[in-house]
Short mmCIF file of C-alpha atoms in Angstrom, two decimals:
data_model
loop_
_atom_site.label_atom_id
_atom_site.label_comp_id
_atom_site.label_asym_id
_atom_site.label_seq_id
_atom_site.Cartn_x
_atom_site.Cartn_y
_atom_site.Cartn_z
CA MET U 1 -26.89 -19.58 38.74
CA LYS U 2 -23.64 -18.06 37.74
CA PHE U 3 -22.24 -18.91 34.31
CA ARG U 4 -19.15 -21.07 34.32
CA LEU U 5 -17.10 -22.15 31.36
CA ILE U 6 -16.57 -25.90 31.32
CA GLN U 7 -14.24 -28.17 29.38
CA GLN U 8 -16.84 -28.70 26.68
CA HIS U 9 -17.13 -24.98 26.01
CA ILE U 10 -13.37 -24.78 25.63
CA PHE U 11 -13.54 -27.64 23.15
CA TYR U 12 -16.04 -25.77 20.97
CA LEU U 13 -14.15 -22.52 21.36
CA LYS U 14 -11.03 -24.26 20.09
CA ILE U 15 -12.87 -25.58 17.07
CA ILE U 16 -14.07 -22.06 16.30
CA ILE U 17 -10.52 -20.72 16.62
CA HIS U 18 -9.18 -23.43 14.30
CA LEU U 19 -11.80 -22.73 11.67
CA SER U 20 -11.66 -18.96 11.78
CA ALA U 21 -7.88 -18.98 11.58
CA LEU U 22 -7.40 -21.66 8.94
CA VAL U 23 -10.26 -21.00 6.51
CA PRO U 24 -9.35 -17.38 5.66
CA LEU U 25 -5.66 -18.28 5.40
CA VAL U 26 -6.27 -21.04 2.85
CA TRP U 27 -8.90 -18.96 1.04
CA PHE U 28 -6.62 -15.94 0.69
CA PHE U 29 -3.75 -17.95 -0.72
CA TYR U 30 -6.13 -19.73 -3.09
CA LEU U 31 -7.33 -16.36 -4.40
CA GLY U 32 -3.79 -15.01 -4.51
CA PHE U 33 -2.60 -17.85 -6.72
CA ASN U 34 -5.57 -17.26 -9.02
CA ASP U 35 -5.01 -13.51 -9.39
CA GLN U 36 -8.19 -12.61 -7.58
CA LEU U 37 -6.67 -10.39 -4.92
CA GLY U 38 -6.76 -7.07 -6.70
CA ALA U 39 -4.00 -5.49 -8.72
CA ASP U 40 -1.15 -6.40 -6.41
CA PRO U 41 -1.81 -9.78 -4.81
CA VAL U 42 1.60 -9.72 -3.13
CA LYS U 43 0.86 -6.60 -1.11
CA GLU U 44 -2.58 -7.93 -0.29
CA ILE U 45 -1.21 -11.23 1.06
CA LEU U 46 1.49 -9.43 3.05
CA HIS U 47 -1.03 -7.08 4.67
CA PHE U 48 -3.52 -9.82 5.38
CA THR U 49 -1.04 -12.21 6.98
CA GLY U 50 0.72 -9.42 8.89
CA ILE U 51 -2.39 -7.81 10.32
CA SER U 52 -3.92 -11.18 11.16
CA ALA U 53 -0.78 -12.28 12.99
CA PHE U 54 -0.95 -9.09 15.06
CA ASN U 55 -4.68 -9.55 15.71
CA LEU U 56 -4.09 -13.09 16.96
CA LEU U 57 -1.20 -12.04 19.15
CA LEU U 58 -3.31 -9.30 20.73
CA LEU U 59 -6.14 -11.80 21.23
CA SER U 60 -3.75 -14.16 22.97
CA LEU U 61 -2.71 -11.30 25.24
CA LEU U 62 -6.35 -10.59 25.97
CA VAL U 63 -7.01 -14.08 27.32
CA SER U 64 -5.52 -13.80 30.79
CA PRO U 65 -7.02 -10.38 31.67
CA VAL U 66 -10.43 -11.63 30.56
CA ALA U 67 -10.06 -14.92 32.43
CA LYS U 68 -9.07 -13.04 35.54
CA HIS U 69 -11.79 -10.42 35.32
CA PHE U 70 -14.63 -12.86 34.69
CA LYS U 71 -13.13 -15.49 36.99
CA GLN U 72 -13.07 -18.12 34.26
CA SER U 73 -9.59 -19.56 34.75
CA ILE U 74 -10.26 -22.43 32.35
CA LEU U 75 -10.22 -19.92 29.50
CA ILE U 76 -6.42 -19.90 29.73
CA LYS U 77 -6.54 -23.17 27.81
CA VAL U 78 -7.14 -21.37 24.51
CA ARG U 79 -4.19 -19.03 24.90
CA ARG U 80 -1.56 -21.35 23.48
CA LEU U 81 -3.69 -22.06 20.41
CA LEU U 82 -4.10 -18.33 19.70
CA GLY U 83 -0.38 -17.80 20.18
CA LEU U 84 0.44 -20.65 17.83
CA TYR U 85 -1.85 -19.28 15.15
CA ALA U 86 -0.21 -15.87 15.57
CA PHE U 87 3.04 -17.68 14.78
CA VAL U 88 1.49 -19.53 11.80
CA TYR U 89 0.34 -16.22 10.31
CA ALA U 90 3.71 -14.59 11.04
CA LEU U 91 5.37 -17.51 9.28
CA ALA U 92 3.05 -17.11 6.28
CA HIS U 93 3.87 -13.37 6.32
CA PHE U 94 7.62 -13.96 6.39
CA LEU U 95 7.52 -16.71 3.75
CA SER U 96 5.32 -14.55 1.48
CA TYR U 97 7.84 -11.73 1.82
CA ILE U 98 10.70 -14.03 0.81
CA LEU U 99 8.84 -15.92 -1.92
CA PHE U 100 6.62 -13.31 -3.54
CA GLU U 101 8.05 -9.91 -2.59
CA LEU U 102 11.78 -10.60 -2.72
CA GLN U 103 11.46 -13.71 -4.90
CA LEU U 104 14.31 -15.53 -3.20
CA ALA U 105 16.80 -12.69 -3.58
CA TRP U 106 18.68 -13.87 -0.49
CA GLN U 107 21.29 -11.17 -0.58
CA LEU U 108 18.57 -8.55 -0.66
CA LEU U 109 16.82 -10.30 2.25
CA ILE U 110 19.95 -10.12 4.38
CA SER U 111 20.73 -6.51 3.50
CA GLU U 112 17.11 -5.49 4.13
CA ILE U 113 17.11 -7.19 7.54
CA ILE U 114 20.30 -5.36 8.48
CA LYS U 115 19.68 -1.97 6.88
CA ARG U 116 15.95 -1.35 7.27
CA PRO U 117 14.83 -0.77 10.84
CA TYR U 118 11.24 -1.81 10.16
CA ILE U 119 12.41 -5.11 8.68
CA THR U 120 14.92 -5.57 11.51
CA VAL U 121 12.28 -5.24 14.22
CA GLY U 122 9.78 -7.34 12.27
CA PHE U 123 12.32 -10.09 11.80
CA SER U 124 13.30 -9.96 15.49
CA ALA U 125 9.65 -10.33 16.46
CA PHE U 126 9.39 -13.31 14.12
CA LEU U 127 12.42 -14.94 15.76
CA ILE U 128 10.85 -14.48 19.18
CA LEU U 129 7.54 -15.97 18.04
CA THR U 130 9.40 -18.91 16.50
CA LEU U 131 11.23 -19.55 19.76
CA LEU U 132 7.99 -19.34 21.72
CA ALA U 133 6.19 -21.67 19.30
CA CYS U 134 9.01 -24.21 19.52
CA THR U 135 8.88 -24.21 23.31
CA SER U 136 5.10 -24.27 23.56
CA THR U 137 4.76 -28.01 24.27
CA MET U 138 4.14 -29.38 27.76
CA TRP U 139 7.38 -31.27 27.40
CA ALA U 140 9.37 -28.07 26.80
CA GLN U 141 7.55 -26.40 29.63
CA ARG U 142 8.59 -29.16 32.07
CA LYS U 143 12.11 -29.28 30.70
CA LEU U 144 12.69 -25.54 31.02
CA GLY U 145 11.13 -25.22 34.46
CA ARG U 146 11.29 -21.69 35.78
CA LYS U 147 13.18 -20.45 32.71
CA TRP U 148 10.08 -21.17 30.62
CA GLN U 149 8.16 -18.26 32.11
CA THR U 150 11.12 -15.92 31.66
CA LEU U 151 11.38 -16.97 28.03
CA HIS U 152 7.68 -16.57 27.37
CA ASN U 153 7.66 -13.09 28.87
CA PHE U 154 9.36 -12.11 25.62
CA VAL U 155 5.94 -12.16 24.01
CA TYR U 156 5.52 -8.59 25.32
CA LEU U 157 8.70 -7.51 23.58
CA ALA U 158 7.44 -9.23 20.39
CA GLY U 159 4.23 -7.21 20.66
CA VAL U 160 6.15 -3.94 20.88
CA LEU U 161 8.42 -4.90 17.98
CA ILE U 162 5.44 -5.81 15.80
CA ALA U 163 3.75 -2.48 16.58
CA LEU U 164 6.99 -0.71 15.60
CA HIS U 165 7.26 -2.80 12.44
CA TYR U 166 3.76 -1.75 11.51
CA ILE U 167 4.04 1.97 12.18
CA TRP U 168 7.44 2.25 10.46
CA SER U 169 6.19 0.46 7.37
CA VAL U 170 3.49 2.96 6.39
CA LYS U 171 4.12 6.08 4.33
CA SER U 172 2.00 8.65 6.12
CA ASP U 173 -1.30 7.06 7.12
CA ILE U 174 -0.42 6.22 10.70
CA LEU U 175 -3.98 6.12 12.05
CA GLN U 176 -4.41 2.36 12.01
CA PRO U 177 -0.95 1.52 13.36
CA ALA U 178 -1.57 4.13 16.06
CA VAL U 179 -4.81 2.42 17.07
CA TYR U 180 -2.93 -0.87 17.29
CA TRP U 181 -0.37 0.80 19.55
CA GLY U 182 -3.26 1.87 21.75
CA LEU U 183 -4.64 -1.67 21.93
CA LEU U 184 -1.25 -3.12 22.71
CA LEU U 185 -0.52 -0.59 25.46
CA PHE U 186 -3.97 -1.23 26.88
CA LEU U 187 -3.22 -4.95 27.10
CA LEU U 188 0.23 -4.34 28.54
CA PHE U 189 -1.28 -2.06 31.14
CA PHE U 190 -2.91 -5.10 32.81
CA ARG U 191 0.59 -6.46 33.34
CA LYS U 192 2.01 -3.39 35.02
CA GLU U 193 2.50 -5.21 38.32
CA LYS U 194 4.37 -7.97 36.50
CA PHE U 195 6.64 -5.46 34.78
CA ARG U 196 7.33 -3.72 38.11
CA GLN U 197 8.40 -7.05 39.59
CA LEU U 198 10.60 -7.80 36.57
CA VAL U 199 12.33 -4.44 36.82
CA LYS U 200 12.86 -4.95 40.55
CA LYS U 201 14.37 -8.37 39.99
CA TYR U 202 16.61 -7.05 37.27
CA LYS U 203 17.82 -4.18 39.45
CA LYS U 204 18.56 -6.59 42.28
CA ARG U 205 20.63 -8.71 39.97
CA LEU U 206 22.60 -5.66 38.89
CA ALA U 207 23.25 -4.51 42.44
CA MET T 1 -22.81 -27.51 -42.50
CA LEU T 2 -20.37 -26.58 -39.81
CA LEU T 3 -20.55 -28.69 -36.73
CA LYS T 4 -18.70 -27.40 -33.75
CA VAL T 5 -17.69 -30.11 -31.31
CA PRO T 6 -16.79 -28.45 -28.06
CA LYS T 7 -13.53 -29.48 -26.52
CA LYS T 8 -13.56 -30.63 -22.93
CA SER T 9 -11.56 -27.58 -21.91
CA ASP T 10 -13.86 -25.09 -23.66
CA LEU T 11 -15.67 -22.75 -21.36
CA SER T 12 -19.22 -21.77 -22.07
CA GLU T 13 -20.80 -18.45 -21.24
CA ASN T 14 -22.83 -19.88 -18.36
CA LEU T 15 -19.66 -20.93 -16.55
CA VAL T 16 -18.48 -17.37 -16.19
CA THR T 17 -18.97 -16.00 -12.73
CA PRO T 18 -21.39 -13.07 -12.97
CA LYS T 19 -19.71 -9.80 -12.08
CA ASP T 20 -21.93 -9.00 -9.13
CA VAL T 21 -21.41 -12.44 -7.62
CA TYR T 22 -17.70 -12.01 -8.10
CA LEU T 23 -17.78 -8.61 -6.42
CA GLN T 24 -19.89 -9.94 -3.59
CA ARG T 25 -17.35 -12.68 -3.00
CA ARG T 26 -14.62 -10.12 -2.80
CA LYS T 27 -16.57 -8.11 -0.29
CA LEU T 28 -17.34 -11.16 1.81
CA LEU T 29 -13.71 -12.04 1.65
CA LYS T 30 -12.65 -8.64 2.89
CA THR T 31 -14.98 -8.97 5.82
CA LEU T 32 -13.74 -12.48 6.44
CA GLY T 33 -10.14 -11.47 6.22
CA PHE T 34 -10.43 -8.90 8.90
CA LEU T 35 -13.14 -10.41 11.04
CA GLY T 36 -12.33 -14.07 10.58
CA THR T 37 -9.20 -13.95 12.63
CA GLY T 38 -10.96 -11.93 15.26
CA ALA T 39 -10.44 -8.47 13.91
CA LEU T 40 -9.92 -5.94 16.58
CA LEU T 41 -10.11 -3.33 13.94
CA SER T 42 -10.54 -3.16 10.21
CA SER T 43 -9.38 -0.26 8.12
CA PRO T 44 -11.73 2.30 9.59
CA SER T 45 -11.57 5.12 7.12
CA ALA T 46 -11.72 3.00 4.01
CA GLN T 47 -14.39 0.63 5.28
CA ALA T 48 -16.65 3.37 6.49
CA LEU T 49 -16.63 4.90 3.05
CA ASN T 50 -17.12 1.61 1.25
CA TRP T 51 -20.56 1.13 2.69
CA PHE T 52 -21.75 4.28 0.99
CA SER T 53 -19.91 3.97 -2.27
CA ASP T 54 -21.37 0.59 -3.12
CA ASP T 55 -24.44 1.95 -4.89
CA GLU T 56 -22.37 4.46 -6.81
CA LYS T 57 -22.61 4.23 -10.58
CA PRO T 58 -19.22 3.74 -12.20
CA PHE T 59 -17.67 6.85 -13.72
CA LYS T 60 -18.26 7.09 -17.46
CA THR T 61 -15.15 7.35 -19.61
CA SER T 62 -15.37 8.04 -23.34
CA PRO T 63 -13.21 7.01 -26.30
CA LEU T 64 -10.56 9.45 -27.55
CA SER T 65 -9.13 9.85 -31.02
CA PHE T 66 -5.37 9.84 -31.08
CA SER T 67 -2.31 8.77 -33.04
CA LYS T 68 0.35 6.37 -31.80
CA ALA T 69 3.69 7.94 -30.99
CA SER T 70 6.12 5.72 -32.88
CA ASP T 71 9.02 6.40 -30.53
CA CYS T 72 7.05 5.69 -27.38
CA THR T 73 6.18 2.04 -27.76
CA THR T 74 7.67 -0.91 -25.97
CA ASP T 75 7.90 -4.66 -26.18
CA GLU T 76 7.20 -4.90 -22.46
CA THR T 77 3.88 -6.41 -21.45
CA LEU T 78 1.25 -3.78 -20.69
CA THR T 79 -0.26 -3.81 -17.23
CA PRO T 80 -3.92 -4.85 -17.63
CA GLN T 81 -6.39 -1.98 -17.60
CA ASP T 82 -8.34 -3.23 -14.58
CA LYS T 83 -5.14 -3.27 -12.54
CA ILE T 84 -4.15 0.24 -13.63
CA THR T 85 -7.57 1.51 -12.60
CA SER T 86 -7.86 -0.35 -9.29
CA HIS T 87 -4.40 0.11 -7.78
CA ASN T 88 -3.91 3.80 -7.16
CA ASN T 89 -2.22 6.17 -4.79
CA PHE T 90 -4.60 9.11 -4.71
CA TYR T 91 -4.90 9.96 -1.02
CA GLU T 92 -7.62 12.53 -1.73
CA PHE T 93 -9.87 9.49 -2.01
CA GLY T 94 -8.33 7.39 0.78
CA THR T 95 -4.96 5.83 1.48
CA ALA T 96 -5.58 2.20 0.55
CA LYS T 97 -4.75 1.25 -3.04
CA SER T 98 -8.35 0.23 -3.69
CA ASP T 99 -9.86 3.36 -2.09
CA PRO T 100 -9.63 5.74 -5.06
CA LYS T 101 -11.60 3.41 -7.32
CA GLU T 102 -14.17 2.83 -4.61
CA ASN T 103 -14.59 6.45 -3.58
CA ALA T 104 -14.05 8.47 -6.74
CA GLN T 105 -16.75 7.21 -9.10
CA SER T 106 -19.04 10.20 -8.67
CA PHE T 107 -16.20 12.69 -9.10
CA ASN T 108 -17.28 15.51 -11.39
CA VAL T 109 -14.77 16.52 -14.09
CA ASN T 110 -17.01 18.58 -16.36
CA PRO T 111 -16.97 21.58 -16.01
CA TRP T 112 -13.25 21.84 -15.33
CA THR T 113 -10.82 24.74 -15.42
CA LEU T 114 -7.09 24.45 -15.83
CA SER T 115 -5.17 27.71 -15.69
CA VAL T 116 -1.61 28.36 -16.82
CA GLU T 117 -0.32 31.47 -15.11
CA GLY T 118 2.62 33.14 -13.36
CA LEU T 119 5.68 34.16 -15.34
CA VAL T 120 4.08 33.88 -18.77
CA GLU T 121 3.25 36.38 -21.46
CA LYS T 122 -0.14 34.90 -22.25
CA PRO T 123 -1.93 33.33 -19.28
CA LEU T 124 -4.32 30.57 -20.38
CA THR T 125 -7.54 29.12 -19.10
CA LEU T 126 -8.57 25.76 -20.49
CA ASP T 127 -12.06 24.33 -20.05
CA TYR T 128 -13.02 20.67 -20.12
CA ASP T 129 -13.31 20.43 -23.91
CA ASP T 130 -10.02 22.23 -24.46
CA LEU T 131 -8.18 19.50 -22.56
CA SER T 132 -8.69 16.96 -25.33
CA LYS T 133 -9.20 19.31 -28.30
CA LEU T 134 -6.57 22.05 -28.09
CA PHE T 135 -3.65 19.73 -28.80
CA THR T 136 -3.21 16.68 -31.02
CA LEU T 137 -3.46 13.62 -28.83
CA GLU T 138 -1.06 10.73 -29.06
CA GLU T 139 -0.64 7.45 -27.26
CA ARG T 140 2.61 6.96 -25.40
CA ILE T 141 3.48 3.76 -23.59
CA TYR T 142 5.47 4.61 -20.49
CA ARG T 143 6.79 2.68 -17.53
CA LEU T 144 5.49 4.04 -14.23
CA ARG T 145 7.76 3.40 -11.25
CA CYS T 146 6.22 4.05 -7.84
CA VAL T 147 8.48 5.10 -4.97
CA GLU T 148 7.03 2.08 -3.13
CA ALA T 149 9.01 -0.17 -5.51
CA TRP T 150 6.26 -1.48 -7.75
CA SER T 151 5.82 -0.56 -11.40
CA MET T 152 3.39 -0.73 -14.30
CA VAL T 153 3.49 -0.27 -18.07
CA ILE T 154 0.74 2.13 -19.13
CA PRO T 155 -0.56 3.31 -22.52
CA TRP T 156 -1.27 6.98 -21.79
CA ILE T 157 -3.02 9.36 -24.15
CA GLY T 158 -2.19 13.03 -24.09
CA PHE T 159 0.18 15.71 -25.34
CA SER T 160 3.55 17.24 -24.50
CA LEU T 161 3.64 19.45 -21.45
CA ALA T 162 6.03 21.61 -23.50
CA ALA T 163 3.28 22.33 -26.03
CA LEU T 164 1.01 23.62 -23.28
CA ILE T 165 3.69 25.75 -21.65
CA LYS T 166 4.89 27.20 -24.94
CA ARG T 167 1.35 28.21 -25.83
CA ALA T 168 1.39 30.47 -22.76
CA LYS T 169 4.73 31.98 -23.86
CA PRO T 170 6.94 31.60 -20.78
CA LEU T 171 9.10 34.55 -19.72
CA SER T 172 12.84 34.00 -19.51
CA SER T 173 12.64 34.61 -15.75
CA ALA T 174 10.56 31.43 -15.30
CA LYS T 175 12.73 28.75 -13.69
CA TYR T 176 10.18 26.34 -12.25
CA VAL T 177 6.72 25.03 -13.01
CA ALA T 178 4.34 24.46 -10.11
CA PHE T 179 1.28 22.20 -10.35
CA GLU T 180 -1.75 22.02 -8.12
CA THR T 181 -4.52 19.42 -7.73
CA LEU T 182 -8.14 20.41 -7.31
CA TYR T 183 -9.09 21.30 -3.74
CA ASP T 184 -12.68 20.26 -3.16
CA PRO T 185 -13.32 18.57 0.21
CA LYS T 186 -16.95 17.99 -0.76
CA GLN T 187 -15.85 15.65 -3.51
CA MET T 188 -12.59 14.44 -2.00
CA PRO T 189 -13.08 12.75 1.38
CA GLY T 190 -9.34 12.71 2.02
CA GLN T 191 -9.28 16.51 2.00
CA LYS T 192 -12.18 16.67 4.41
CA SER T 193 -10.70 14.37 7.04
CA ARG T 194 -7.05 14.03 7.96
CA PHE T 195 -7.71 10.42 8.89
CA VAL T 196 -8.93 9.53 5.41
CA GLY T 197 -6.32 11.64 3.63
CA GLY T 198 -3.24 10.27 5.36
CA GLY T 199 -2.30 13.46 7.20
CA ILE T 200 -1.27 15.35 4.07
CA ASP T 201 -1.77 19.10 3.73
CA TYR T 202 -4.02 19.69 0.74
CA PRO T 203 -4.15 20.74 -2.05
CA TYR T 204 -1.49 18.37 -3.34
CA VAL T 205 1.29 20.33 -5.06
CA GLU T 206 4.15 19.29 -7.29
CA SER T 207 6.82 21.01 -9.31
CA LEU T 208 9.42 20.55 -12.04
CA ARG T 209 12.36 22.62 -13.11
CA ILE T 210 11.46 24.42 -16.35
CA ASP T 211 13.93 22.38 -18.43
CA GLU T 212 12.44 19.17 -17.02
CA ALA T 213 8.95 20.39 -17.83
CA LEU T 214 9.96 21.26 -21.40
CA HIS T 215 11.61 17.88 -22.01
CA PRO T 216 9.71 16.02 -24.74
CA LEU T 217 9.06 13.06 -22.44
CA SER T 218 7.04 15.17 -19.98
CA MET T 219 3.41 14.67 -20.77
CA MET T 220 -0.05 15.84 -19.88
CA ALA T 221 -2.29 12.78 -19.97
CA VAL T 222 -6.04 12.92 -20.51
CA GLY T 223 -6.61 9.21 -21.12
CA LEU T 224 -5.37 5.65 -20.94
CA TYR T 225 -6.15 2.50 -22.91
CA GLY T 226 -7.92 4.59 -25.54
CA GLU T 227 -10.45 6.19 -23.19
CA THR T 228 -10.58 9.35 -21.09
CA LEU T 229 -9.03 8.96 -17.64
CA PRO T 230 -11.14 7.51 -14.84
CA PRO T 231 -11.07 9.70 -11.70
CA GLN T 232 -8.86 7.32 -9.74
CA ASN T 233 -6.12 7.84 -12.34
CA GLY T 234 -6.34 11.63 -12.19
CA ALA T 235 -9.22 12.70 -14.44
CA PRO T 236 -9.61 14.88 -16.36
CA ILE T 237 -5.93 15.79 -16.75
CA ARG T 238 -2.73 14.78 -15.05
CA LEU T 239 1.02 15.02 -15.39
CA VAL T 240 3.16 12.03 -16.40
CA VAL T 241 6.93 12.27 -15.91
CA PRO T 242 8.14 8.75 -16.61
CA TRP T 243 11.72 9.08 -15.32
CA LYS T 244 10.60 10.21 -11.87
CA TYR T 245 8.82 8.36 -9.09
CA GLY T 246 5.07 8.25 -9.51
CA PHE T 247 4.24 10.83 -6.85
CA LYS T 248 5.69 13.56 -9.10
CA SER T 249 2.99 12.81 -11.69
CA ILE T 250 0.31 14.91 -10.03
CA LYS T 251 -3.36 14.16 -10.75
CA SER T 252 -6.51 16.18 -11.50
CA ILE T 253 -4.63 19.42 -12.12
CA VAL T 254 -6.37 22.81 -11.90
CA LYS T 255 -3.39 25.15 -11.87
CA ILE T 256 0.02 25.37 -13.51
CA LYS T 257 2.13 28.32 -12.43
CA LEU T 258 5.55 29.34 -13.71
CA THR T 259 7.79 30.78 -11.00
CA ASP T 260 11.35 31.93 -10.41
CA LYS T 261 11.76 30.18 -7.05
CA GLN T 262 11.58 26.47 -6.31
CA PRO T 263 7.98 25.77 -5.24
CA PRO T 264 7.12 23.41 -2.37
CA THR T 265 6.14 19.82 -3.23
CA THR T 266 3.78 17.73 -1.13
CA TRP T 267 5.79 14.62 -0.21
CA ASN T 268 8.99 16.61 0.22
CA ARG T 269 7.19 18.89 2.65
CA LEU T 270 5.87 15.88 4.58
CA ALA T 271 9.17 13.99 4.88
CA SER T 272 12.11 15.76 3.25
CA ASN T 273 14.57 13.06 4.27
CA GLU T 274 12.57 10.45 2.36
CA TYR T 275 11.30 12.31 -0.70
CA GLY T 276 13.41 14.84 -2.57
CA PHE T 277 12.35 17.59 -4.95
CA TYR T 278 13.84 15.77 -7.93
CA ALA T 279 12.68 12.21 -7.13
CA ASN T 280 14.40 10.78 -10.19
CA VAL T 281 14.17 7.00 -10.31
CA ASN T 282 17.58 5.89 -9.07
CA PRO T 283 18.49 2.32 -8.10
CA ASP T 284 21.58 3.58 -6.25
CA VAL T 285 19.76 5.85 -3.82
CA SER T 286 17.62 3.88 -1.39
CA HIS T 287 14.56 5.21 0.27
CA PRO T 288 15.59 5.37 3.96
CA ARG T 289 13.19 2.53 4.69
CA TRP T 290 13.51 0.28 1.65
CA SER T 291 15.77 -0.47 -1.28
CA GLN T 292 15.12 1.06 -4.70
CA ALA T 293 17.47 -1.32 -6.51
CA SER T 294 14.66 -3.46 -7.86
CA GLU T 295 10.92 -3.32 -8.35
CA ARG T 296 7.95 -5.63 -8.72
CA ARG T 297 6.25 -5.31 -12.10
CA ILE T 298 2.49 -5.52 -11.83
CA THR T 299 1.07 -7.64 -14.63
CA SER T 300 -1.61 -10.29 -14.79
CA GLY T 301 -1.20 -13.61 -13.04
CA GLY T 302 -1.19 -14.71 -9.44
CA LEU T 303 1.29 -14.56 -6.62
CA PHE T 304 4.09 -16.22 -8.57
CA ASN T 305 3.78 -13.95 -11.61
CA GLN T 306 4.60 -10.61 -10.04
CA ASN T 307 8.16 -10.46 -11.29
CA ARG T 308 10.90 -8.63 -9.50
CA ILE T 309 13.11 -6.83 -12.02
CA PRO T 310 16.10 -4.52 -11.60
CA THR T 311 15.29 -0.81 -11.48
CA LEU T 312 17.06 1.26 -14.12
CA PRO T 313 18.52 4.77 -13.67
CA PHE T 314 15.89 7.33 -14.73
CA ASN T 315 13.50 4.39 -15.05
CA GLY T 316 15.27 3.45 -18.27
CA TYR T 317 14.84 6.91 -19.85
CA GLU T 318 18.56 7.65 -20.08
CA GLU T 319 17.96 10.49 -22.55
CA VAL T 320 17.09 12.80 -19.68
CA SER T 321 20.48 12.42 -18.00
CA ASP T 322 21.72 15.59 -19.76
CA LEU T 323 19.33 17.57 -17.57
CA TYR T 324 21.38 16.60 -14.53
CA LYS T 325 24.96 17.00 -15.75
CA ASN T 326 27.35 17.99 -12.94
CA MET T 327 24.68 17.37 -10.31
CA ASP T 328 25.25 15.07 -7.36
CA LEU T 329 22.15 12.91 -7.64
CA ARG T 330 22.77 11.38 -4.22
CA ARG T 331 22.41 14.79 -2.68
CA TYR T 332 19.65 15.99 -4.96
CA PHE T 333 17.57 12.82 -4.77
#
């Protein structure tokens, strides 16, 4: 008999996602506050939350290609959770930057967002994720109707901005950010038909 | 008879987490951190090396005898030794801050040869023992400001670079001093693989103008916190130029050459718009990608204790400003 995911599997999968997202987050901050994260706990927290946010976003983008390929449409039900945790980690990343890196130097925050391209793109991605998280409820989905899908297509732009944020933030060791670019482009490749349609629609509107 | 009544808050020896358990936790944590959230990838170069370096015996440092330089002390809090020796930019051993400590423990510093050559009357060759015996050693507490906008306060042990250069009797035609790190891909994984070494062309090279090199603040360090340098901090001998960004203070030096033309320097060669030849600490000249106006001082304490403080011109060593009279420091950054 062919394997089929059922509601109960999704339930367990969600529990696993909750645990594996929340436990490390709490644990890392606990260690950070107790000076057990190496010489520079601030950098460590920033890297951990940033990379994890990107990992979760890529995982959320992986859901629909996997569901399609293995014909397990019910899997889509975990996508929102992954997306929301990507936002939670991005929020922790942004708050850590303000609290521990800049230490509430608001003027510096504003000038960095404006002047530094890698901060500008990172911040833009954060705004997009915030917007998507806020409109992730069923209620918002109903309320927004067809606009909801258009809005949530911005997740692809967020992915690109995050990859830029990452590669522009390193000094010379671009290997890891480059691999992340590869993963992102691989996941975007599955959507090439969708992008073609979007471009077509946009052109029509211009004409 | 003395009776000692322990206070409730007193800790006893058996409550201390054993070091290996502590280290294991850290390792587990690392794995968790990257795998827990469904890692698609963990730092490949660094991780791959970690597996092998775990059984490595720690590098043995030895105590040095030295005097304290009275004019080089400070009331600033010293950065703890374990932070100075575990947070390093030494791409020859990997690009992550923790890589050098993890990958450099079997680095061999004895025998060592340091040559002083080029435009000098008396070329010199120093062996390992010479490094700590030829000159009187003194402790100098310097601020170290990294170009990445973090800083430390470090008790170095060493001698004036000027003393070394003068011993070789520089010719008047010498205008610059070039430095070179050891090139040994067998010992330095970053030199063997571009992926581990961050895409830098090795050997690492640095340079100072001759008047900068002869300034009394410029120092050759052979130790810190009373002991010889561990490899991750540039054993057996390194440069320390406290008014410049940390990357100027080249590590594990094998060659010093006096020249009449400005020699190439590693980070300048890699990205000349981001890293200048001079690289003087300057709060008014931003790195193109981040501000240099302030820095985070690395001390002990958790996330809330890493204080952001304003960065000072020449890292607070104003006495060097005479070296740059009539120079546009925005242009020559």
